[in-house]
Coordinates of C-alpha atoms in Angstrom, one line a residue:
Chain N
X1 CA 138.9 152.0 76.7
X2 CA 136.8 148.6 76.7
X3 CA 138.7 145.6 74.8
X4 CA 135.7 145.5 72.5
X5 CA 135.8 148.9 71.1
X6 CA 140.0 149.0 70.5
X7 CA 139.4 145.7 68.6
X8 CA 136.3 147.0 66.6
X9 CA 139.0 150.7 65.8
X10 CA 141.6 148.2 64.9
X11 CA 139.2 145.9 63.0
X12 CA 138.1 149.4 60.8
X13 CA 141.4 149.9 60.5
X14 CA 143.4 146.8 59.7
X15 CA 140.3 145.0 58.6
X16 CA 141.6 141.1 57.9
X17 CA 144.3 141.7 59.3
X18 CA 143.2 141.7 62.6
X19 CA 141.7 138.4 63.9
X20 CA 139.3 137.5 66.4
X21 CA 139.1 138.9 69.8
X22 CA 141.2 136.3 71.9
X23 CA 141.4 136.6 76.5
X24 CA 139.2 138.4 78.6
X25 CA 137.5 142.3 78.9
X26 CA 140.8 142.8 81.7
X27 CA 143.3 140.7 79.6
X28 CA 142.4 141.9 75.9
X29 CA 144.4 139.8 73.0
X30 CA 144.3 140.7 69.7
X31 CA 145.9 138.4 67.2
X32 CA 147.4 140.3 64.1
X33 CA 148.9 139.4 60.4
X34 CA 152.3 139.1 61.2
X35 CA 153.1 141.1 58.6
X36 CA 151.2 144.2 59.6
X37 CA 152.6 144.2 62.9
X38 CA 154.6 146.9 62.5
X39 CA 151.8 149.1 61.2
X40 CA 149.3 148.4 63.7
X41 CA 151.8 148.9 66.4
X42 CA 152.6 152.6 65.0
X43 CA 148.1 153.0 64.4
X44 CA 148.1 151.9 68.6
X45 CA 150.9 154.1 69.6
X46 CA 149.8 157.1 67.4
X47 CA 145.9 157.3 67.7
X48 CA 144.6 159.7 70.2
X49 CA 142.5 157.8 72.1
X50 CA 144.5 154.4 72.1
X51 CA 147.7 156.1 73.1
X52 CA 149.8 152.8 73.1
X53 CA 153.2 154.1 74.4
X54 CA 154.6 151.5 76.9
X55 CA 155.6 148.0 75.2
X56 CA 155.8 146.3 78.7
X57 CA 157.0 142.8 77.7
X58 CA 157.5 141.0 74.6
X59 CA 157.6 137.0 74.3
X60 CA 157.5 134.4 71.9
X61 CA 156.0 131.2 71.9
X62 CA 156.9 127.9 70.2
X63 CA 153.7 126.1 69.1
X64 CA 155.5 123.3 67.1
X65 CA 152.3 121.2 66.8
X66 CA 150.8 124.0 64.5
X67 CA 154.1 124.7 63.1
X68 CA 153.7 128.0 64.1
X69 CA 155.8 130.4 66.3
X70 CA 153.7 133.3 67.7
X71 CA 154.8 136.4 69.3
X72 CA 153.2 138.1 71.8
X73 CA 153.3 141.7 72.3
X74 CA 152.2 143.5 75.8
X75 CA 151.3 147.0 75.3
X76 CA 150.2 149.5 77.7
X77 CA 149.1 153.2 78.0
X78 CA 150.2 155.2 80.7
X79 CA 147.3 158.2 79.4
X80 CA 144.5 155.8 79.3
X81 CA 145.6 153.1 81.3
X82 CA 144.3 150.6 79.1
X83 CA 146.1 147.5 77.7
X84 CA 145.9 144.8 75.2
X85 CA 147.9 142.5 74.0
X86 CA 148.9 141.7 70.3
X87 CA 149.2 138.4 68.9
X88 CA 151.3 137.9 65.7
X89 CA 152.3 134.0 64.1
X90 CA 154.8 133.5 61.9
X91 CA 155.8 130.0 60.2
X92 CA 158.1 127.7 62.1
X93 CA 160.4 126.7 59.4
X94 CA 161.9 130.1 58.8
X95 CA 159.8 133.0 61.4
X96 CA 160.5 136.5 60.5
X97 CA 158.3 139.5 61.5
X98 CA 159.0 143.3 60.7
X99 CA 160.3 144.7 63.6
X100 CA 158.9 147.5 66.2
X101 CA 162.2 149.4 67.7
X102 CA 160.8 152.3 65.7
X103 CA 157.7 152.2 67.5
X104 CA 158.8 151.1 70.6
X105 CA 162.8 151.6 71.5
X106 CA 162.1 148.9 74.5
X107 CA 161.7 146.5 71.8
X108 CA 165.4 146.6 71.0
X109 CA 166.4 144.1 73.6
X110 CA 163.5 141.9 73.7
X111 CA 163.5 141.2 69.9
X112 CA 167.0 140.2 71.0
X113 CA 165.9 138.3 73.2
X114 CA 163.3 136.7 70.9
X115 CA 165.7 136.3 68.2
X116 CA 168.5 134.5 70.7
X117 CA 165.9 131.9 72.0
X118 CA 163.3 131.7 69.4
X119 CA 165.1 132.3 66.0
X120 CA 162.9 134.7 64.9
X121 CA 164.4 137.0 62.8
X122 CA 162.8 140.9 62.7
X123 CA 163.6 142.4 59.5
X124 CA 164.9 145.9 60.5
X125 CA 166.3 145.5 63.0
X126 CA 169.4 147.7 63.7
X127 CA 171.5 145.3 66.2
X128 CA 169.8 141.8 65.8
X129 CA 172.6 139.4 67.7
X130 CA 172.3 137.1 70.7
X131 CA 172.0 139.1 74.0
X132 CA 171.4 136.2 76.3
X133 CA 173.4 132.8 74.6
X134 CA 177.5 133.1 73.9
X135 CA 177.9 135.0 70.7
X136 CA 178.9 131.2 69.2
X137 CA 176.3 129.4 70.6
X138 CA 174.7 127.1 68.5
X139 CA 170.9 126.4 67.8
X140 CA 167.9 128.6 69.7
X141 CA 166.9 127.0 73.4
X142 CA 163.4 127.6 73.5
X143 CA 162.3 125.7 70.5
X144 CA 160.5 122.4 71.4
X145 CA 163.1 120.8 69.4
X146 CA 166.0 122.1 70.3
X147 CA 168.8 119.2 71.6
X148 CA 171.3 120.3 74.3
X149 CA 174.4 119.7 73.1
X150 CA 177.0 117.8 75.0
X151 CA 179.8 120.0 75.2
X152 CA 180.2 123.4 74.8
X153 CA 183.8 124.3 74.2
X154 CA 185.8 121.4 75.8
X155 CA 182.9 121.6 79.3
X156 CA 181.1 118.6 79.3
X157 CA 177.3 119.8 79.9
X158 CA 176.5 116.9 81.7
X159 CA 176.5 115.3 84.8
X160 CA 175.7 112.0 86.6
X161 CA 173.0 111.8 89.2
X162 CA 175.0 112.9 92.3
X163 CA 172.0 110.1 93.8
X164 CA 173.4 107.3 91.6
X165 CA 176.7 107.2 93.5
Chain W
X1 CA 222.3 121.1 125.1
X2 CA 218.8 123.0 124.7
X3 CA 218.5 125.7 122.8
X4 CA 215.6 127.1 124.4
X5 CA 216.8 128.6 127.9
X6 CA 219.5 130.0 125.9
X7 CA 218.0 132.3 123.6
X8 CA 216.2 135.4 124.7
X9 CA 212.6 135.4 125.0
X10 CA 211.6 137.3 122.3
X11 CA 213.3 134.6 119.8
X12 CA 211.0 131.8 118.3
X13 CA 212.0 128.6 116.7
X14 CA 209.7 127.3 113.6
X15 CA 210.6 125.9 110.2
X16 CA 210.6 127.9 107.3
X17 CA 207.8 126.6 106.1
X18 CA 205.5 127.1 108.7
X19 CA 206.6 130.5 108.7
X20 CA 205.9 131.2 105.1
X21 CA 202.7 129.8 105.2
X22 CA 201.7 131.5 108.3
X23 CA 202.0 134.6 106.3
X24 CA 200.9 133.3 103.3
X25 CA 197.6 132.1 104.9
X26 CA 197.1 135.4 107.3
X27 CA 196.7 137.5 104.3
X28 CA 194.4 135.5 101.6
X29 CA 192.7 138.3 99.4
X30 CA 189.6 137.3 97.8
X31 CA 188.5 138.2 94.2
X32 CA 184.8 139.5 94.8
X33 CA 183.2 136.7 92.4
X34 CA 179.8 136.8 93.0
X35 CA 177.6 135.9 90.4
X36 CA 174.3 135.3 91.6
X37 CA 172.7 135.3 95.4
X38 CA 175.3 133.6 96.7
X39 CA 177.2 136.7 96.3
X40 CA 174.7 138.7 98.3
X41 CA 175.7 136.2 101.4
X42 CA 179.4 136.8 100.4
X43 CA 179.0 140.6 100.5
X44 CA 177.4 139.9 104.0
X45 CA 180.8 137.8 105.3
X46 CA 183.0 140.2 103.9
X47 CA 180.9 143.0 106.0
X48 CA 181.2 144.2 109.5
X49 CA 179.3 141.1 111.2
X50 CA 180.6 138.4 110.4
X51 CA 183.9 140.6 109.5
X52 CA 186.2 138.2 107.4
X53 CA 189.1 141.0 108.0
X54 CA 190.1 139.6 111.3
X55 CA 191.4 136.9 109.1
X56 CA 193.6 139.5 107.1
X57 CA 191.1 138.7 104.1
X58 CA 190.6 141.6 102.1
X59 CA 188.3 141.9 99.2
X60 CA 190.1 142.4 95.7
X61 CA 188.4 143.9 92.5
X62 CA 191.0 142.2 90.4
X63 CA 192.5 138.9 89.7
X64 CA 196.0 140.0 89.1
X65 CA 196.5 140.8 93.0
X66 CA 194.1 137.9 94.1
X67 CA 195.5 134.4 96.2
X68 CA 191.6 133.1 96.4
X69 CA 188.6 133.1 93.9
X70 CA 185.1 132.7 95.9
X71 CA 183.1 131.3 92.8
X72 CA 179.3 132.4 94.5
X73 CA 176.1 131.7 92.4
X74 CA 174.9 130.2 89.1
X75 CA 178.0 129.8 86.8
X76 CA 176.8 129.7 83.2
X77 CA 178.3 128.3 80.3
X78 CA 179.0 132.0 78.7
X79 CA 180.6 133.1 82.0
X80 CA 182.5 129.7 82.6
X81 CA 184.9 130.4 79.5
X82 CA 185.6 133.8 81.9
X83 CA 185.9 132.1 84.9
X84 CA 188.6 130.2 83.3
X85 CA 190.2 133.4 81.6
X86 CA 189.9 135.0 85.2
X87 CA 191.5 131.9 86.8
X88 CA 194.5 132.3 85.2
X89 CA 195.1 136.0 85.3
X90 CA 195.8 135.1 89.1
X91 CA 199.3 134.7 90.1
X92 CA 200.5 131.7 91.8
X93 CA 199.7 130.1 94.5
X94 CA 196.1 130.5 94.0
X95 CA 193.4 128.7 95.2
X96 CA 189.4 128.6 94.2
X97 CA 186.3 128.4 96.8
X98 CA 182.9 126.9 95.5
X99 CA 180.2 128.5 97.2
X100 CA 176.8 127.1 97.1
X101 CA 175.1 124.5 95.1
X102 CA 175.0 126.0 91.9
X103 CA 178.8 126.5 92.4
X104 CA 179.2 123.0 93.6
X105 CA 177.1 121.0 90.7
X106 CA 174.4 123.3 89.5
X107 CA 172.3 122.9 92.2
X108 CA 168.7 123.8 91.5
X109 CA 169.8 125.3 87.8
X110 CA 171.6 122.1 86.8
X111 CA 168.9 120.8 83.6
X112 CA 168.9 124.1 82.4
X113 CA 170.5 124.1 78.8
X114 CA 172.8 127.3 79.8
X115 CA 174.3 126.3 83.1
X116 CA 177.3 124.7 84.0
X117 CA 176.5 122.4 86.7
X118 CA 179.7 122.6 88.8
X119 CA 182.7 125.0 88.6
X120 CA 185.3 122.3 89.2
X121 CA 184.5 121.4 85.6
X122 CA 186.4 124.8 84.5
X123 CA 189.0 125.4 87.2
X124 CA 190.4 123.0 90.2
X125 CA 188.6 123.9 93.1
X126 CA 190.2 123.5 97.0
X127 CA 187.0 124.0 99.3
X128 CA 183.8 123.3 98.3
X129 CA 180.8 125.2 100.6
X130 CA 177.7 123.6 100.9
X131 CA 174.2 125.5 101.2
X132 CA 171.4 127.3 99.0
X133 CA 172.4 130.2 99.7
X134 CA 175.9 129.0 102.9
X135 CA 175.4 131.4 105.5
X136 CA 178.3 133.7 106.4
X137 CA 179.3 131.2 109.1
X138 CA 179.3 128.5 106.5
X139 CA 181.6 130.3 104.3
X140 CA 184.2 131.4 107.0
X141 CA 184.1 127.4 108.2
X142 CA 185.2 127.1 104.3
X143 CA 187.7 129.6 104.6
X144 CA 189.0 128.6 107.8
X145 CA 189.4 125.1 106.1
X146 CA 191.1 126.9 103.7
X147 CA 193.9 128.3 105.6
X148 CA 194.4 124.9 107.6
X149 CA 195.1 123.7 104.0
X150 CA 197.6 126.6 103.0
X151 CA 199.1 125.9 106.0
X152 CA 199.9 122.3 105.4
X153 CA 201.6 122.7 102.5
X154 CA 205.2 122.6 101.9
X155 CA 207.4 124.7 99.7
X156 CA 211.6 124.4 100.8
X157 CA 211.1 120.2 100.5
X158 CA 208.5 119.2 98.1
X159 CA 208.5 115.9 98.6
X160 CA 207.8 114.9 102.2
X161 CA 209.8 111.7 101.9
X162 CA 212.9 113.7 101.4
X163 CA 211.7 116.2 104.5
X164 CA 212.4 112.6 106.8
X165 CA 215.4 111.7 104.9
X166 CA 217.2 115.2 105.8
X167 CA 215.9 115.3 109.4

């Protein structure tokens, strides 16, 4: 299906929730109400002719200048063969979003994965811990302000310039 | 009086030492550490090839029957406390290869906030191999430098200023 016509069914649909029409006709992205997302994920995966039933990758992105931390969501369908991806913000200061694992089980570990080096939390989620960092690891890498701490358990983390000797 | 034309042929004369560490160095099982693509190059030494067997060094799966840890690839931060924890479930003597940059000081990985750049930060380390991936012949020059080491060392007379004093 074209981009134009899955975001004009989700815009009848969803109606503010859904925002403007973001990429290109091959790279489709749809921003969404954070919210929502869980909803509009189940309308995609459900709807006969949208079919939504492979969440290929999901990512997070720290935009610290809006204060904003958005999560991107790559969707595919193996019947149509038509993606899109989805687009949801959340604020910066304490990002939650509902979580998809009952859409999509694939989004166990990457909401894991979001969670470990973003922060953001997804509320229902059954197993939300670290899966990449130490279990005691503190703070969440991938924000823009994160600071690397200088020690982690006794190992210094770092290390002259070997070009300085 | 000699002692050599009077004792069979078959009899050699060496010190105790030498002896124990001849042994002791002919037979150095490996853990299999490999934790990123240095490993892959490991797995290729250990193989038919380059065939570290001849040696008398046999891959282990565990550390509790290990003499040597090969520490190939990225060492994190998460798997350094295991390293460690590894390290000691070895039984003396035991000694520890670096393989490979990351090994050595992080190599390419080293400004990353989850890497620890350089094993010998966690464990003391004998033989440090250099390369990005070491190619098999790199490692067995490592390991060969290994043994000369294991052989050097001395275990009746630990001091070698008493070794002069009783000879």
């Amino acid at each position: 299906m074209e981009a134009s016509e899955i975001h004009e069914i989700l815009r009848a649909e969803f109606d503010h929730a859904i925002g403007e029409e973001l990429g290109s006709e091959q790279w489709p992205v749809v921003s969404v109400e954070g919210a929502r997302i869980a909803e509009v994920s189940t309308f995609l995966r459900d709807r006969e002719d949208l079919r939504f039933d492979c969440l290929s990758n999901l990512t997070g992105v720290d935009l610290a200048d809006d204060n904003q931390i958005q999560v991107h969501y790559n969707v595919f369908s193996y019947q149509h063969r038509h993606q899109l991806t989805l687009c949801a913000g959340t604020v910066r200061l304490d990002p939650f979003l509902p979580t998809t694992c009952g859409v999509w089980p694939a989004a166990n570990w990457l909401e894991r994965e979001c969670f470990d080096l973003l922060g953001v939390r997804f509320v229902g989620h059954p197993d939300l811990r670290r899966i990449l960092m130490p279990e005691d690891w503190v703070g969440h890498p991938l924000r823009k302000d994160f600071v690397e701490p200088d020690e982690y358990h006794g190992i210094s983390t770092r290390r002259e310039s070997l070009l300085k000797l | 009086m000699s002692l050599i034309n009077t004792l069979p042929e078959s009899v050699v004369t060496t010190k105790v030492d030498d002896l124990l560490n001849w042994t002791r160095k002919s037979s150095v099982w490996y853990m299999l550490f490999g934790l990123a693509c240095c490993g892959i190059e490991m797995m290729q030494t250990g193989g038919p090839r380059s065939d570290l067997d001849r040696f008398g060094m046999v891959p282990r799966a565990t550390p509790r029957v290990s003499d040597l840890m090969i520490v190939s690839g990225t060492l994190t931060l998460k798997m350094a406390l295991r390293t460690k924890l590894l390290y000691e479930q070895m039984p003396d003597p035991k000694y520890a290869v670096s393989m490979g940059s990351c090994a050595n000081c992080g190599g390419l990985f080293q400004l990353a906030y989850s890497v620890c750049d350089g094993v010998d930060k966690v464990i003391p380390i004998d033989v440090y191999v250099p390369g990005c991936p070491p190619r098999p012949e790199a490692l067995t020059e490592g390991l060969l430098k290994l043994q000369d080491k294991i052989q050097q060392e001395r275990w009746l007379v630990k001091k070698p200023d008493a070794a002069e004093a009783v000879a």
